[in-house]
Amino acid sequence: MSRLKSGEIRHVDLKALDLFGRWRHITLPAHEVDEETFRKGVPFDGSSFPGYRSIEESDMLMLPDPETAFVDPFSGAATLSLLTDIYEPNGTRYGRDPRGVAQRAAAYLRATGVADTAYFGPELEFFIFDGVRFELRANASSYAIDSAEAEWAAGEAGAMGQAFQAKAAYFATAPQDQSGPVRNAMADALEAAGIVVERHHHEVGGPGQGEMNIRFADLVGAADNVLKVKYIVRNVAHQHGRTATFMPKPVFGENGSGMHVHQSLFLNGANRFYDADGYAGLSALARAYIAGILSHGPALVALTNPTTNSYKRLVPGYEAPIYLAFSSANRSAAIRVPVGVRDAKGARIEFRTPDASCNPYLAFAAVVMAGLDGIERGLEPERLGFGPVEKDIYHLPAAEAAKLRQVPGSLAESLNALEEDHAFLLKGGVFSEDLIAVWIREKREEARRLAMRPTPEEFALYFTA
Ligand code: GLU
Ligand code: MG
C-alpha cells in the first residue's frame, strides 16, 4: 500500500484466472486502489470467463491477494500486478475458482495430519519459434512453424550450417543455441518478478526447445509461479521478435514439452518422504503417495494433461512418461525418484506426466489428493504392479511391458476415467461434482471439435480409399 501511495506505482493490474488456467486482466490507476479494493474486490462479468457463469447470473468479484504482487515488466509503465481470488457477489468464495481448489487441497492436507506443507518444484519445457501461422477453413487447414534452429531449416537459402538434427539439442551451446540470450532475458524477468530461477537450458528439441527450472514452493505458491513463468516466458519471447509456446507437442517427430513436477510432503520441518533405508531413500509413506498417484493415474491425467495435443506427447520414443510405473531413474516411467537428492532435505519424487497446458491449481490439487488417498488406504506400489522398473521401459520384452499399465491414449479416454474415478477429489470439499462435471463437458467439446475436422494425414491415408 505504501508503494501505491508513494507514486512509484501508477497502475494496478488485477489478473484473474478462467477455469482452464488462462489469465485475464483489468487495470486500475493507482489512485483508484485502497484497502477497500482488497476487502470488497472488483466486479467482473463471469459469463465471459470460459468455464464460469451463465449470462443470467454473471456478476462476480475478484479480490486481489497482496502476497502475489509483482511488478509487471510488460505493461509499458510502472504497473503492479496482483493475482486474485474469485467470489460471489454475496461474499462467498466461488466454488469453481481454481485457486480456491488449490487452497482447499492445502487445507485438507493439513487437516489429515499427514503433513503441513506440500512442496512442488515444476520444470517447465517450451519451444521458442521464429514464427507460427495456422488457418482453419472448410476446404483447407494448415499450420507452419518457422525456426532457424530446426532440422528442416538446414537446407534453406541463407542457412549457415548450424541447424540441429532432430532430438539432438540437449544442453547445446551457441551459435547453434540461438535462444540462449532470450532464455537469459526470461530468467532476468522472472527474478525481477520474485521467482528464483535455479537453472535453464536448451532442451532436446532442435527447433528452440528450452527448459526453465524454478525454486520449489508450496502448492498454491507453485501454481501461482507456473502462471507467472508462462506469462513472462511468452512475453519476453515476444519482445525479442520470437514466439514461445507451452503446447505439449507442437513439432512432429521431436520431443514434446512436459512439466515434470517434483514433490515432497513436510511436517514440522521434517521431510516425510525420506527414509535412508527405504527403496531409493523413500519412506513407506512416499511409496503409498506414489501408489495413489499411479492408481488414479488414468483419471488424474484428465486434469494434468487436459488437451487433445497432450496425448500426442505421451507416445513412445520421446522421453515422455507413458507407463504408470515408478522407477529410480527411468525417464519413461510416470514417476522417477531423482538421484543425487536422496537426503533428509531433498528426498522427493518427480511426477513426469503433466504438461503445462494444464490449469496448475487443479492439477497440483488433484495430484496431492491422489497421493493422500494412497496414504490413507496404505497402498503399496509394488503389490499393485507399478514397479519399480529399472530397465528402459521402451525396450522391455513384450511380455514384461504388457504387464505395465499405460496412461490413456487420448483426452476422451482420460475424461471417461475421470468420470468413473473422482471420489478421491471430492474429499474435504476440495473439488466439487459441479466443477468435475463442467470440466468433463467442456473438455469433451474440445475433443469433439478435433474429431470433426479432416486432417492432412487423413488425406494421405484415405483420399484414394
Ligand atoms: N521433453 C520430455 C517430456 O516430454 C522430457 C525430457 C526430460 O527428461 O527432461 O517429458
Ligand atoms: Mg526436461
CSV table of C-alpha atoms and ligand atoms in Angstrom, one decimal:
chain,number,residue,atom,x,y,z
A,1,MET,CA,0.0,0.0,0.0
A,2,SER,CA,2.9,2.4,0.8
A,3,ARG,CA,4.3,1.8,-2.7
A,4,LEU,CA,1.0,2.7,-4.2
A,5,LYS,CA,0.7,5.9,-2.2
A,6,SER,CA,4.3,6.9,-2.9
A,7,GLY,CA,3.5,7.3,-6.6
A,8,GLU,CA,6.2,4.8,-7.5
A,9,ILE,CA,3.4,2.6,-8.9
A,10,ARG,CA,1.0,4.2,-11.4
A,11,HIS,CA,-1.2,1.3,-12.4
A,12,VAL,CA,-2.5,-1.8,-10.6
A,13,ASP,CA,-3.3,-4.7,-12.8
A,14,LEU,CA,-5.5,-7.5,-11.4
A,15,LYS,CA,-5.2,-10.9,-13.0
A,16,ALA,CA,-8.0,-13.4,-12.7
A,17,LEU,CA,-8.0,-17.0,-13.9
A,18,ASP,CA,-10.6,-18.8,-16.0
A,19,LEU,CA,-11.3,-22.5,-15.3
A,20,PHE,CA,-8.8,-23.6,-17.9
A,21,GLY,CA,-5.8,-21.8,-16.5
A,22,ARG,CA,-5.6,-18.6,-18.6
A,23,TRP,CA,-5.2,-15.2,-17.1
A,24,ARG,CA,-7.3,-12.2,-17.9
A,25,HIS,CA,-6.7,-8.8,-16.6
A,26,ILE,CA,-8.1,-5.4,-15.7
A,27,THR,CA,-6.1,-2.3,-14.9
A,28,LEU,CA,-6.9,0.4,-12.3
A,29,PRO,CA,-5.0,3.7,-11.9
A,30,ALA,CA,-3.2,3.5,-8.6
A,31,HIS,CA,-5.4,6.4,-7.2
A,32,GLU,CA,-8.4,4.1,-7.5
A,33,VAL,CA,-6.9,1.4,-5.3
A,34,ASP,CA,-7.2,1.4,-1.5
A,35,GLU,CA,-7.8,-1.0,1.4
A,36,GLU,CA,-11.4,-1.4,0.2
A,37,THR,CA,-10.3,-2.8,-3.1
A,38,PHE,CA,-8.6,-5.7,-1.2
A,39,ARG,CA,-11.7,-6.2,1.0
A,40,LYS,CA,-14.6,-5.7,-1.4
A,41,GLY,CA,-12.9,-6.6,-4.7
A,42,VAL,CA,-13.5,-5.5,-8.3
A,43,PRO,CA,-16.6,-6.7,-10.2
A,44,PHE,CA,-16.4,-8.6,-13.5
A,45,ASP,CA,-18.7,-10.5,-15.9
A,46,GLY,CA,-18.2,-14.2,-15.1
A,47,SER,CA,-20.1,-15.3,-18.2
A,48,SER,CA,-17.2,-14.1,-20.4
A,49,PHE,CA,-14.7,-16.3,-18.5
A,50,PRO,CA,-14.6,-19.8,-20.0
A,51,GLY,CA,-15.9,-22.4,-17.6
A,52,TYR,CA,-17.7,-19.9,-15.2
A,53,ARG,CA,-21.1,-18.4,-15.1
A,54,SER,CA,-24.1,-18.3,-17.5
A,55,ILE,CA,-25.2,-14.9,-18.6
A,56,GLU,CA,-28.2,-14.5,-16.2
A,57,GLU,CA,-26.1,-14.9,-13.1
A,58,SER,CA,-22.8,-13.4,-14.3
A,59,ASP,CA,-21.8,-10.9,-11.7
A,60,MET,CA,-18.7,-11.9,-9.8
A,61,LEU,CA,-15.9,-10.3,-7.8
A,62,MET,CA,-12.1,-10.6,-7.9
A,63,LEU,CA,-10.2,-9.9,-4.7
A,64,PRO,CA,-6.5,-9.2,-5.0
A,65,ASP,CA,-4.1,-11.3,-2.9
A,66,PRO,CA,-1.4,-8.9,-1.7
A,67,GLU,CA,1.0,-11.9,-1.3
A,68,THR,CA,1.1,-12.3,-5.0
A,69,ALA,CA,2.2,-8.8,-6.1
A,70,PHE,CA,4.9,-8.4,-8.7
A,71,VAL,CA,6.0,-5.6,-10.9
A,72,ASP,CA,4.7,-6.4,-14.4
A,73,PRO,CA,7.5,-5.6,-16.9
A,74,PHE,CA,5.3,-5.8,-19.9
A,75,SER,CA,2.8,-3.1,-19.2
A,76,GLY,CA,4.8,-0.1,-20.5
A,77,ALA,CA,4.5,1.9,-17.3
A,78,ALA,CA,5.1,1.3,-13.6
A,79,THR,CA,2.5,-1.4,-13.0
A,80,LEU,CA,1.9,-3.6,-10.0
A,81,SER,CA,0.3,-6.9,-10.8
A,82,LEU,CA,-1.7,-8.9,-8.4
A,83,LEU,CA,-3.4,-12.3,-8.7
A,84,THR,CA,-6.9,-12.5,-7.4
A,85,ASP,CA,-9.4,-14.9,-5.7
A,86,ILE,CA,-12.9,-15.1,-7.1
A,87,TYR,CA,-16.0,-14.5,-5.0
A,88,GLU,CA,-19.8,-14.4,-5.5
A,89,PRO,CA,-21.4,-11.0,-5.1
A,90,ASN,CA,-22.7,-12.1,-1.7
A,91,GLY,CA,-19.2,-12.6,-0.5
A,92,THR,CA,-18.9,-16.4,-0.6
A,93,ARG,CA,-16.0,-18.0,-2.3
A,94,TYR,CA,-16.8,-19.1,-5.9
A,95,GLY,CA,-16.7,-22.9,-6.0
A,96,ARG,CA,-15.1,-23.2,-9.4
A,97,ASP,CA,-12.2,-20.7,-8.7
A,98,PRO,CA,-9.2,-22.9,-9.3
A,99,ARG,CA,-7.1,-21.0,-6.8
A,100,GLY,CA,-9.7,-21.9,-4.2
A,101,VAL,CA,-9.5,-25.6,-5.1
A,102,ALA,CA,-5.7,-25.4,-4.5
A,103,GLN,CA,-6.2,-23.6,-1.2
A,104,ARG,CA,-8.7,-26.2,-0.1
A,105,ALA,CA,-6.3,-29.0,-1.1
A,106,ALA,CA,-3.6,-27.4,1.1
A,107,ALA,CA,-6.0,-27.1,4.0
A,108,TYR,CA,-7.2,-30.7,3.6
A,109,LEU,CA,-3.6,-31.9,3.6
A,110,ARG,CA,-3.1,-30.1,6.9
A,111,ALA,CA,-6.3,-31.5,8.3
A,112,THR,CA,-5.3,-35.1,7.6
A,113,GLY,CA,-2.2,-34.5,9.9
A,114,VAL,CA,0.0,-36.2,7.3
A,115,ALA,CA,1.9,-33.0,6.5
A,116,ASP,CA,1.5,-29.3,6.9
A,117,THR,CA,3.1,-28.4,3.6
A,118,ALA,CA,3.3,-30.0,0.1
A,119,TYR,CA,6.2,-28.7,-1.9
A,120,PHE,CA,6.1,-28.6,-5.6
A,121,GLY,CA,9.1,-27.9,-7.9
A,122,PRO,CA,7.9,-27.6,-11.5
A,123,GLU,CA,10.2,-27.9,-14.6
A,124,LEU,CA,8.7,-26.0,-17.5
A,125,GLU,CA,9.6,-27.0,-21.0
A,126,PHE,CA,8.6,-24.9,-24.0
A,127,PHE,CA,9.5,-24.1,-27.6
A,128,ILE,CA,10.7,-20.7,-28.8
A,129,PHE,CA,9.9,-20.4,-32.5
A,130,ASP,CA,10.7,-17.7,-35.1
A,131,GLY,CA,7.1,-17.6,-36.3
A,132,VAL,CA,3.9,-19.6,-36.5
A,133,ARG,CA,1.0,-19.5,-38.8
A,134,PHE,CA,-2.2,-21.5,-39.0
A,135,GLU,CA,-5.5,-21.4,-40.7
A,136,LEU,CA,-8.8,-23.3,-40.4
A,137,ARG,CA,-11.1,-23.2,-43.4
A,138,ALA,CA,-13.8,-25.5,-44.6
A,139,ASN,CA,-11.7,-26.5,-47.6
A,140,ALA,CA,-8.2,-26.2,-46.2
A,141,SER,CA,-6.4,-26.2,-42.9
A,142,SER,CA,-2.8,-25.8,-42.2
A,143,TYR,CA,-0.1,-24.8,-39.8
A,144,ALA,CA,3.5,-23.9,-40.3
A,145,ILE,CA,6.3,-23.3,-37.8
A,146,ASP,CA,9.5,-21.3,-38.6
A,147,SER,CA,12.7,-22.0,-36.7
A,148,ALA,CA,16.2,-21.3,-37.9
A,149,GLU,CA,17.4,-23.9,-35.4
A,150,ALA,CA,15.3,-26.7,-36.8
A,151,GLU,CA,16.5,-29.6,-39.0
A,152,TRP,CA,14.2,-28.5,-41.8
A,153,ALA,CA,15.9,-25.1,-42.0
A,154,ALA,CA,19.3,-26.7,-42.7
A,155,GLY,CA,18.8,-26.6,-46.5
A,156,GLU,CA,17.1,-23.2,-46.8
A,157,ALA,CA,18.7,-20.3,-48.7
A,158,GLY,CA,21.0,-18.4,-46.3
A,159,ALA,CA,21.4,-21.3,-43.8
A,160,MET,CA,24.7,-21.3,-42.0
A,161,GLY,CA,25.2,-25.0,-41.2
A,162,GLN,CA,24.2,-24.5,-37.6
A,163,ALA,CA,20.7,-26.2,-37.6
A,164,PHE,CA,20.2,-29.1,-35.2
A,165,GLN,CA,19.4,-32.6,-36.2
A,166,ALA,CA,16.0,-33.7,-34.6
A,167,LYS,CA,16.2,-34.5,-30.9
A,168,ALA,CA,19.9,-33.5,-30.7
A,169,ALA,CA,19.9,-30.1,-29.0
A,170,TYR,CA,20.2,-31.1,-25.2
A,171,PHE,CA,22.4,-28.5,-23.4
A,172,ALA,CA,23.6,-27.2,-26.8
A,173,THR,CA,25.8,-24.1,-26.9
A,174,ALA,CA,25.8,-21.0,-29.1
A,175,PRO,CA,25.9,-20.4,-32.0
A,176,GLN,CA,23.6,-23.5,-32.5
A,177,ASP,CA,21.6,-22.5,-29.4
A,178,GLN,CA,20.1,-19.3,-30.8
A,179,SER,CA,17.7,-19.0,-27.8
A,180,GLY,CA,20.3,-18.6,-25.1
A,181,PRO,CA,20.1,-14.8,-24.8
A,182,VAL,CA,16.3,-15.0,-24.9
A,183,ARG,CA,16.3,-17.5,-22.0
A,184,ASN,CA,18.7,-15.3,-20.1
A,185,ALA,CA,16.3,-12.4,-20.5
A,186,MET,CA,13.5,-14.6,-19.4
A,187,ALA,CA,15.4,-15.6,-16.3
A,188,ASP,CA,16.2,-12.0,-15.5
A,189,ALA,CA,12.5,-11.0,-15.9
A,190,LEU,CA,11.4,-13.9,-13.6
A,191,GLU,CA,13.9,-13.0,-10.9
A,192,ALA,CA,12.7,-9.4,-11.1
A,193,ALA,CA,9.2,-10.7,-10.5
A,194,GLY,CA,10.4,-12.5,-7.4
A,195,ILE,CA,10.7,-16.0,-8.8
A,196,VAL,CA,14.0,-17.8,-8.1
A,197,VAL,CA,15.4,-19.4,-11.2
A,198,GLU,CA,17.6,-22.4,-10.4
A,199,ARG,CA,18.7,-23.2,-14.0
A,200,HIS,CA,17.7,-23.1,-17.6
A,201,HIS,CA,19.0,-24.8,-20.7
A,202,HIS,CA,18.3,-25.8,-24.3
A,203,GLU,CA,16.2,-29.0,-24.3
A,204,VAL,CA,16.4,-31.9,-26.7
A,205,GLY,CA,14.0,-30.5,-29.2
A,206,GLY,CA,16.0,-28.8,-32.1
A,207,PRO,CA,13.6,-26.1,-33.0
A,208,GLY,CA,14.3,-23.9,-30.0
A,209,GLN,CA,13.1,-26.1,-27.1
A,210,GLY,CA,14.1,-24.7,-23.7
A,211,GLU,CA,13.5,-25.6,-20.1
A,212,MET,CA,13.2,-23.3,-17.1
A,213,ASN,CA,13.6,-24.7,-13.6
A,214,ILE,CA,12.3,-22.6,-10.7
A,215,ARG,CA,12.7,-22.9,-6.9
A,216,PHE,CA,10.1,-25.1,-5.3
A,217,ALA,CA,7.2,-23.5,-3.4
A,218,ASP,CA,4.1,-24.7,-1.6
A,219,LEU,CA,1.1,-26.0,-3.5
A,220,VAL,CA,-0.6,-22.6,-4.1
A,221,GLY,CA,2.6,-20.7,-4.5
A,222,ALA,CA,4.0,-23.1,-7.0
A,223,ALA,CA,0.8,-22.9,-9.1
A,224,ASP,CA,1.0,-19.1,-9.0
A,225,ASN,CA,4.6,-19.3,-10.2
A,226,VAL,CA,3.7,-21.6,-13.1
A,227,LEU,CA,1.3,-19.0,-14.4
A,228,LYS,CA,3.9,-16.2,-13.9
A,229,VAL,CA,6.5,-18.3,-15.7
A,230,LYS,CA,4.2,-18.9,-18.7
A,231,TYR,CA,3.3,-15.2,-18.8
A,232,ILE,CA,6.9,-14.0,-18.6
A,233,VAL,CA,8.3,-16.6,-21.0
A,234,ARG,CA,5.8,-15.7,-23.6
A,235,ASN,CA,6.2,-12.0,-23.2
A,236,VAL,CA,10.0,-12.0,-23.3
A,237,ALA,CA,9.9,-14.1,-26.4
A,238,HIS,CA,7.5,-11.7,-28.0
A,239,GLN,CA,9.8,-8.7,-27.0
A,240,HIS,CA,12.6,-10.5,-28.9
A,241,GLY,CA,10.6,-11.0,-32.0
A,242,ARG,CA,10.1,-14.7,-31.3
A,243,THR,CA,7.1,-16.7,-30.1
A,244,ALA,CA,7.1,-19.2,-27.2
A,245,THR,CA,4.6,-22.0,-26.7
A,246,PHE,CA,3.9,-24.5,-23.9
A,247,MET,CA,1.7,-26.6,-26.2
A,248,PRO,CA,2.8,-30.2,-25.4
A,249,LYS,CA,3.6,-31.4,-28.9
A,250,PRO,CA,3.9,-28.7,-31.5
A,251,VAL,CA,6.5,-30.4,-33.7
A,252,PHE,CA,6.0,-33.8,-35.3
A,253,GLY,CA,9.0,-36.2,-34.7
A,254,GLU,CA,10.5,-34.1,-32.0
A,255,ASN,CA,10.3,-34.3,-28.2
A,256,GLY,CA,7.3,-32.7,-26.7
A,257,SER,CA,7.2,-30.3,-23.8
A,258,GLY,CA,6.3,-31.6,-20.4
A,259,MET,CA,6.0,-30.1,-17.0
A,260,HIS,CA,7.7,-32.5,-14.6
A,261,VAL,CA,6.7,-31.8,-11.0
A,262,HIS,CA,9.0,-32.6,-8.1
A,263,GLN,CA,7.1,-33.2,-4.9
A,264,SER,CA,7.6,-33.8,-1.2
A,265,LEU,CA,5.5,-33.6,2.0
A,266,PHE,CA,6.8,-31.8,5.1
A,267,LEU,CA,5.5,-31.9,8.7
A,268,ASN,CA,7.0,-29.6,11.3
A,269,GLY,CA,10.1,-29.0,9.1
A,270,ALA,CA,10.7,-32.8,8.6
A,271,ASN,CA,10.6,-34.5,5.1
A,272,ARG,CA,8.0,-37.3,5.3
A,273,PHE,CA,9.2,-38.8,2.1
A,274,TYR,CA,12.7,-39.6,3.4
A,275,ASP,CA,13.9,-42.9,4.8
A,276,ALA,CA,17.6,-43.7,4.5
A,277,ASP,CA,16.8,-47.5,4.5
A,278,GLY,CA,13.9,-47.4,2.1
A,279,TYR,CA,13.9,-48.0,-1.7
A,280,ALA,CA,15.8,-45.1,-3.3
A,281,GLY,CA,15.8,-43.3,0.0
A,282,LEU,CA,12.0,-43.1,0.1
A,283,SER,CA,9.7,-43.8,3.1
A,284,ALA,CA,6.7,-46.1,3.1
A,285,LEU,CA,4.5,-43.0,3.2
A,286,ALA,CA,6.2,-41.7,0.0
A,287,ARG,CA,5.6,-45.1,-1.7
A,288,ALA,CA,1.9,-45.0,-0.7
A,289,TYR,CA,1.7,-41.5,-2.2
A,290,ILE,CA,3.3,-42.8,-5.4
A,291,ALA,CA,0.8,-45.7,-5.4
A,292,GLY,CA,-2.1,-43.2,-5.0
A,293,ILE,CA,-1.0,-41.2,-8.0
A,294,LEU,CA,-0.4,-44.2,-10.2
A,295,SER,CA,-3.6,-46.0,-9.3
A,296,HIS,CA,-5.7,-42.8,-10.0
A,297,GLY,CA,-3.4,-42.1,-13.0
A,298,PRO,CA,-5.9,-42.5,-15.8
A,299,ALA,CA,-8.4,-40.1,-14.1
A,300,LEU,CA,-5.6,-37.7,-13.0
A,301,VAL,CA,-4.3,-37.1,-16.5
A,302,ALA,CA,-7.7,-35.6,-17.4
A,303,LEU,CA,-6.5,-32.7,-15.2
A,304,THR,CA,-2.7,-32.8,-15.6
A,305,ASN,CA,-2.8,-33.4,-19.4
A,306,PRO,CA,-6.1,-31.9,-20.4
A,307,THR,CA,-5.7,-31.1,-24.1
A,308,THR,CA,-6.0,-33.3,-27.2
A,309,ASN,CA,-2.5,-32.3,-28.0
A,310,SER,CA,-1.2,-33.6,-24.6
A,311,TYR,CA,-1.7,-37.2,-25.9
A,312,LYS,CA,0.5,-36.6,-29.0
A,313,ARG,CA,3.3,-36.1,-26.5
A,314,LEU,CA,2.6,-39.3,-24.5
A,315,VAL,CA,3.9,-41.7,-27.1
A,316,PRO,CA,7.0,-44.0,-27.0
A,317,GLY,CA,10.4,-42.7,-28.1
A,318,TYR,CA,10.4,-39.1,-26.9
A,319,GLU,CA,11.4,-39.4,-23.2
A,320,ALA,CA,7.7,-39.0,-22.4
A,321,PRO,CA,6.4,-41.0,-19.5
A,322,ILE,CA,3.8,-43.3,-20.9
A,323,TYR,CA,3.9,-46.1,-18.3
A,324,LEU,CA,2.1,-46.0,-15.0
A,325,ALA,CA,5.1,-47.2,-13.1
A,326,PHE,CA,7.8,-45.8,-10.8
A,327,SER,CA,11.5,-46.1,-11.2
A,328,SER,CA,14.6,-44.9,-9.5
A,329,ALA,CA,15.9,-43.2,-12.6
A,330,ASN,CA,13.9,-44.2,-15.7
A,331,ARG,CA,12.5,-41.3,-17.8
A,332,SER,CA,9.8,-43.4,-19.5
A,333,ALA,CA,8.2,-44.1,-16.1
A,334,ALA,CA,5.4,-41.7,-14.9
A,335,ILE,CA,7.3,-41.3,-11.6
A,336,ARG,CA,11.0,-41.1,-11.2
A,337,VAL,CA,12.9,-40.8,-7.9
A,338,PRO,CA,15.7,-38.3,-8.8
A,339,VAL,CA,19.2,-39.4,-7.8
A,340,GLY,CA,21.6,-37.0,-6.1
A,341,VAL,CA,19.0,-35.6,-3.7
A,342,ARG,CA,18.3,-38.6,-1.5
A,343,ASP,CA,18.8,-36.9,1.8
A,344,ALA,CA,16.6,-35.6,4.5
A,345,LYS,CA,16.1,-32.3,2.9
A,346,GLY,CA,16.0,-33.2,-0.8
A,347,ALA,CA,14.2,-36.6,-0.9
A,348,ARG,CA,11.3,-36.3,-3.4
A,349,ILE,CA,9.5,-37.8,-6.3
A,350,GLU,CA,9.2,-36.5,-9.8
A,351,PHE,CA,5.8,-36.9,-11.5
A,352,ARG,CA,6.7,-36.6,-15.2
A,353,THR,CA,3.4,-37.0,-16.8
A,354,PRO,CA,1.9,-33.4,-16.5
A,355,ASP,CA,2.3,-30.8,-19.2
A,356,ALA,CA,1.9,-27.0,-18.9
A,357,SER,CA,-1.4,-27.0,-20.9
A,358,CYS,CA,-3.0,-27.8,-17.5
A,359,ASN,CA,-4.5,-25.5,-15.0
A,360,PRO,CA,-1.7,-25.8,-12.4
A,361,TYR,CA,-4.1,-25.2,-9.4
A,362,LEU,CA,-6.4,-28.0,-10.4
A,363,ALA,CA,-3.5,-30.3,-11.5
A,364,PHE,CA,-1.4,-29.9,-8.3
A,365,ALA,CA,-4.5,-30.2,-6.1
A,366,ALA,CA,-5.6,-33.4,-7.9
A,367,VAL,CA,-2.1,-34.9,-7.6
A,368,VAL,CA,-2.0,-34.2,-3.8
A,369,MET,CA,-5.5,-35.7,-3.4
A,370,ALA,CA,-4.5,-38.8,-5.3
A,371,GLY,CA,-1.3,-39.2,-3.2
A,372,LEU,CA,-3.1,-38.7,0.0
A,373,ASP,CA,-5.7,-41.3,-1.0
A,374,GLY,CA,-2.8,-43.7,-1.5
A,375,ILE,CA,-1.5,-42.8,2.0
A,376,GLU,CA,-5.0,-43.1,3.6
A,377,ARG,CA,-5.5,-46.5,2.0
A,378,GLY,CA,-2.0,-47.7,2.8
A,379,LEU,CA,-1.3,-48.7,-0.8
A,380,GLU,CA,1.9,-50.3,-1.8
A,381,PRO,CA,3.1,-49.7,-5.4
A,382,GLU,CA,4.9,-53.0,-5.7
A,383,ARG,CA,1.9,-55.0,-4.8
A,384,LEU,CA,-0.2,-53.1,-7.3
A,385,GLY,CA,2.2,-53.9,-10.2
A,386,PHE,CA,3.6,-50.3,-10.5
A,387,GLY,CA,7.2,-51.3,-10.4
A,388,PRO,CA,9.9,-50.4,-9.5
A,389,VAL,CA,11.1,-50.8,-13.1
A,390,GLU,CA,14.7,-50.2,-13.6
A,391,LYS,CA,15.2,-51.2,-17.3
A,392,ASP,CA,14.5,-48.9,-20.2
A,393,ILE,CA,10.7,-49.5,-20.4
A,394,TYR,CA,10.6,-48.6,-24.1
A,395,HIS,CA,12.7,-51.6,-24.9
A,396,LEU,CA,11.3,-54.1,-22.4
A,397,PRO,CA,10.4,-57.6,-23.8
A,398,ALA,CA,6.8,-57.5,-24.9
A,399,ALA,CA,5.6,-59.9,-22.2
A,400,GLU,CA,7.1,-57.7,-19.4
A,401,ALA,CA,5.9,-54.5,-21.0
A,402,ALA,CA,2.4,-55.9,-21.3
A,403,LYS,CA,2.2,-56.2,-17.5
A,404,LEU,CA,2.6,-52.5,-17.1
A,405,ARG,CA,-0.3,-50.1,-17.4
A,406,GLN,CA,-0.1,-47.1,-19.7
A,407,VAL,CA,-1.6,-43.6,-19.5
A,408,PRO,CA,-4.7,-43.2,-21.5
A,409,GLY,CA,-4.1,-42.7,-25.2
A,410,SER,CA,-6.5,-39.8,-25.7
A,411,LEU,CA,-8.2,-37.0,-23.9
A,412,ALA,CA,-11.6,-38.7,-24.5
A,413,GLU,CA,-10.3,-41.8,-22.6
A,414,SER,CA,-8.9,-39.8,-19.7
A,415,LEU,CA,-12.2,-37.9,-19.4
A,416,ASN,CA,-14.1,-41.2,-19.2
A,417,ALA,CA,-11.7,-42.3,-16.5
A,418,LEU,CA,-12.2,-39.1,-14.5
A,419,GLU,CA,-16.0,-39.6,-14.8
A,420,GLU,CA,-15.6,-43.0,-13.3
A,421,ASP,CA,-13.0,-42.2,-10.7
A,422,HIS,CA,-13.2,-38.8,-8.9
A,423,ALA,CA,-14.5,-39.6,-5.4
A,424,PHE,CA,-10.9,-39.1,-4.1
A,425,LEU,CA,-11.0,-35.5,-5.4
A,426,LEU,CA,-14.2,-34.7,-3.5
A,427,LYS,CA,-12.9,-35.4,-0.1
A,428,GLY,CA,-12.8,-32.4,2.2
A,429,GLY,CA,-14.9,-30.5,-0.4
A,430,VAL,CA,-11.7,-29.8,-2.3
A,431,PHE,CA,-13.2,-30.4,-5.8
A,432,SER,CA,-17.0,-30.4,-6.3
A,433,GLU,CA,-19.2,-32.6,-8.5
A,434,ASP,CA,-20.1,-29.3,-10.3
A,435,LEU,CA,-16.5,-28.5,-11.2
A,436,ILE,CA,-15.8,-32.0,-12.4
A,437,ALA,CA,-18.9,-32.1,-14.5
A,438,VAL,CA,-18.2,-28.8,-16.2
A,439,TRP,CA,-14.6,-29.8,-16.8
A,440,ILE,CA,-15.7,-33.1,-18.5
A,441,ARG,CA,-18.4,-31.3,-20.5
A,442,GLU,CA,-16.1,-28.5,-21.8
A,443,LYS,CA,-13.2,-30.8,-22.5
A,444,ARG,CA,-15.4,-33.3,-24.4
A,445,GLU,CA,-16.5,-30.4,-26.5
A,446,GLU,CA,-12.8,-29.7,-27.4
A,447,ALA,CA,-12.2,-33.3,-28.2
A,448,ARG,CA,-15.3,-33.3,-30.4
A,449,ARG,CA,-14.0,-30.2,-32.4
A,450,LEU,CA,-10.8,-32.1,-33.2
A,451,ALA,CA,-12.7,-35.3,-34.1
A,452,MET,CA,-14.9,-33.5,-36.6
A,453,ARG,CA,-12.1,-31.9,-38.7
A,454,PRO,CA,-10.4,-33.8,-41.5
A,455,THR,CA,-6.6,-33.6,-41.3
A,456,PRO,CA,-3.8,-33.7,-44.0
A,457,GLU,CA,-2.8,-37.1,-42.6
A,458,GLU,CA,-6.2,-38.4,-43.4
A,459,PHE,CA,-5.9,-37.2,-47.0
A,460,ALA,CA,-2.6,-39.1,-47.2
A,461,LEU,CA,-4.2,-42.3,-45.9
A,462,TYR,CA,-7.7,-42.2,-47.3
A,463,PHE,CA,-8.2,-39.8,-50.2
A,464,THR,CA,-7.9,-42.7,-52.7
A,465,ALA,CA,-9.8,-45.1,-50.5
B,1,GLU,N1,10.6,-33.4,-23.0
B,1,GLU,C1,10.4,-34.7,-22.4
B,1,GLU,C2,8.9,-34.8,-22.0
B,1,GLU,O1,8.1,-34.7,-22.8
B,1,GLU,C3,11.3,-34.8,-21.2
B,1,GLU,C4,12.7,-34.6,-21.3
B,1,GLU,C5,13.4,-34.6,-19.9
B,1,GLU,O2,13.6,-35.7,-19.4
B,1,GLU,O3,13.7,-33.5,-19.4
B,1,GLU,O4,8.5,-35.0,-20.9
B,2,MG,MG,13.5,-31.5,-19.4
